[in-house]
Short mmCIF file of C-alpha atoms in Angstrom, two decimals:
data_model
loop_
_atom_site.label_atom_id
_atom_site.label_comp_id
_atom_site.label_asym_id
_atom_site.label_seq_id
_atom_site.Cartn_x
_atom_site.Cartn_y
_atom_site.Cartn_z
CA MET A 707 0.00 0.00 0.00
CA ALA A 708 1.62 3.22 -1.19
CA PHE A 709 1.37 6.48 0.69
CA ARG A 710 -0.33 9.21 -1.27
CA PRO A 711 0.15 12.68 0.12
CA HIS A 712 -2.78 15.04 0.25
CA PRO A 713 -2.95 17.45 -2.65
CA ALA A 714 -1.23 20.76 -2.03
CA ARG A 715 -3.42 23.60 -0.86
CA ALA A 716 -2.85 27.31 -1.10
CA PRO A 717 -1.36 28.96 2.01
CA SER A 718 -4.40 31.24 2.30
CA VAL A 719 -6.67 28.17 2.51
CA LEU A 720 -4.47 26.64 5.22
CA LEU A 721 -4.52 29.86 7.23
CA ARG A 722 -8.32 29.98 7.12
CA GLU A 723 -8.98 26.31 7.86
CA ALA A 724 -6.24 24.85 10.10
CA LYS A 725 -7.17 25.78 13.69
CA PRO A 726 -3.64 26.37 15.09
CA LEU A 727 -2.62 28.36 12.04
CA LYS A 728 -5.91 30.22 12.07
CA ALA A 729 -5.31 31.32 15.68
CA ILE A 730 -1.74 32.44 14.93
CA PHE A 731 -2.84 34.27 11.82
CA GLY A 732 -5.64 36.00 13.74
CA HIS A 733 -3.22 37.08 16.46
CA ALA A 734 -0.76 38.40 13.86
CA LYS A 735 -3.53 40.38 12.15
CA ARG A 736 -4.60 41.83 15.50
CA LEU A 737 -1.03 42.89 16.34
CA ALA A 738 -0.62 44.42 12.87
CA HIS A 739 -3.82 46.43 13.41
CA LEU A 740 -2.61 47.62 16.82
CA GLN A 741 0.76 48.52 15.26
CA ARG A 742 -0.98 50.71 12.67
CA LEU A 743 -2.94 52.47 15.41
CA LEU A 744 0.25 53.03 17.41
CA GLU A 745 2.11 54.36 14.38
CA SER A 746 -0.69 56.84 13.71
CA GLN A 747 0.13 58.46 17.07
CA LEU A 748 3.94 58.30 16.96
CA GLN A 749 6.26 60.84 15.44
CA PRO A 750 7.39 59.74 11.96
CA ALA A 751 11.00 59.27 13.11
CA ALA A 752 9.96 56.96 15.97
CA ARG A 753 7.76 54.64 13.91
CA GLU A 754 10.50 52.33 12.71
CA HIS A 755 11.95 52.01 16.23
CA CYS A 756 8.80 51.02 18.13
CA HIS A 757 6.72 47.84 17.70
CA VAL A 758 3.77 46.34 19.55
CA ALA A 759 4.80 43.13 21.33
CA SER A 760 1.65 42.39 23.31
CA TRP A 761 -1.62 43.87 24.50
CA ARG A 762 -3.37 42.22 27.44
CA GLU A 763 -5.18 43.21 30.62
CA GLY A 764 -4.72 46.93 30.05
CA SER A 765 -0.95 46.74 29.49
CA LEU A 766 0.64 47.56 26.20
CA LEU A 767 4.17 46.21 25.79
CA LEU A 768 6.24 48.01 23.18
CA ILE A 769 9.58 46.80 21.85
CA VAL A 770 11.99 49.66 21.17
CA THR A 771 15.21 49.28 19.17
CA ASP A 772 17.52 51.15 21.57
CA GLY A 773 17.67 53.04 24.84
CA HIS A 774 17.65 56.42 23.13
CA TRP A 775 14.22 55.83 21.62
CA ALA A 776 12.94 54.21 24.81
CA THR A 777 13.85 57.36 26.76
CA ARG A 778 12.23 59.63 24.19
CA LEU A 779 9.04 57.56 24.25
CA ARG A 780 8.96 57.43 28.05
CA TYR A 781 8.91 61.24 28.10
CA GLN A 782 5.88 61.11 25.80
CA GLN A 783 4.23 58.18 27.58
CA LYS A 784 1.30 60.07 29.16
CA ARG A 785 0.43 61.86 25.92
CA LEU A 786 0.70 58.63 23.94
CA GLN A 787 -1.48 56.79 26.47
CA ARG A 788 -4.21 59.47 26.28
CA GLN A 789 -4.16 59.43 22.47
CA LEU A 790 -4.31 55.64 22.29
CA GLN A 791 -7.18 55.46 24.79
CA ALA A 792 -9.28 57.40 22.27
CA PHE A 793 -9.33 54.25 20.10
CA ASP A 794 -11.86 51.55 20.99
CA GLU A 795 -9.12 48.89 20.88
CA PHE A 796 -7.15 50.69 23.61
CA ALA A 797 -10.08 51.95 25.70
CA SER A 798 -8.95 49.90 28.73
CA LEU A 799 -5.27 50.94 28.44
CA THR A 800 -3.84 51.54 31.92
CA ARG A 801 -0.08 51.45 31.29
CA ILE A 802 2.53 51.31 28.58
CA LEU A 803 5.69 49.28 29.12
CA PHE A 804 8.83 49.72 27.04
CA LYS A 805 11.35 46.96 26.47
CA VAL A 806 14.63 47.65 24.69
CA GLN A 807 15.52 44.93 22.22
CA PRO A 808 18.08 45.67 19.50
CA PRO A 809 17.21 44.30 16.06
CA THR A 810 18.37 40.72 15.56
CA VAL A 811 19.28 41.31 11.93
CA LEU A 812 22.54 43.18 11.81
CA ALA A 813 22.61 46.05 9.38
CA LYS A 814 25.43 45.85 6.88
CA VAL A 815 28.41 47.65 8.32
CA ALA A 816 29.29 50.59 6.16
CA GLY A 817 32.97 49.82 6.07
CA HIS A 818 35.54 50.55 3.43
CA THR A 819 34.80 48.72 0.21
CA LEU A 820 37.48 48.08 -2.30
CA ASP A 821 36.68 49.51 -5.70
CA LEU A 822 39.58 48.63 -7.93
CA SER A 823 39.64 49.53 -11.60
CA VAL A 824 40.80 47.07 -14.24
CA ASN A 825 43.74 49.35 -15.06
CA ALA A 826 44.87 49.43 -11.42
CA ALA A 827 44.51 45.64 -11.19
CA GLN A 828 46.70 45.20 -14.26
CA THR A 829 49.35 47.46 -12.76
CA ILE A 830 49.31 45.52 -9.47
CA GLN A 831 49.49 42.21 -11.35
CA ALA A 832 52.45 43.47 -13.38
CA THR A 833 54.17 44.48 -10.13
CA ALA A 834 53.42 41.06 -8.63
CA ASP A 835 55.02 39.37 -11.66
CA GLY A 836 58.31 41.12 -10.84
CA ILE A 837 58.38 40.16 -7.14
CA SER A 838 60.48 37.21 -6.00
CA ASP A 839 59.05 36.93 -2.44
CA PRO A 840 56.23 34.33 -2.73
CA ALA A 841 54.13 35.72 0.16
CA LEU A 842 54.22 39.30 -1.16
CA ARG A 843 53.56 38.10 -4.68
CA ALA A 844 50.51 36.10 -3.53
CA ALA A 845 49.18 39.10 -1.58
CA LEU A 846 49.50 41.37 -4.63
CA GLU A 847 47.78 38.79 -6.84
CA ARG A 848 44.90 38.55 -4.35
CA LEU A 849 44.63 42.33 -4.36
CA ALA A 850 44.61 42.42 -8.17
CA SER A 851 41.81 39.84 -8.24
CA HIS A 852 39.44 42.39 -6.62
CA ALA A 853 39.13 44.41 -9.82
CA LYS A 854 35.64 45.12 -11.05
CA PRO A 855 35.18 43.81 -14.58
CA LYS A 856 34.39 46.33 -17.28
CA PRO A 857 30.68 46.54 -18.13
CA GLN A 858 29.98 44.95 -21.50
#
């Protein structure tokens, strides 16, 4: 007796029908809605640094990217709480908690990048050809290999 897998279903169908996924999807939609409401009351510069983590029993937990933004938001906490309480979703809001959590994805470090022209690479390679020290020659050849090819 051969095993026949069930036919594939679209992810949207799975999210609507599978109970555990349906609950997770519903919670994610609710948090996204609360995030939009929060962002409508934040300064534009603060929006990318503040995210809704949870909302339960009158407490709103916000994740902030660094201490600087957490401090700025704490100074505005009373105003923000009053503005959010105007929304039906936050009518029972009694306190706002801030938790600092740096982003887990590291931004690309803006370090020095090596942009080497083909002409410079040829000059370095020619210099490497005249060097008798094998370590220095290998280093120069590695450096010459970083040249950007000419666009065709």
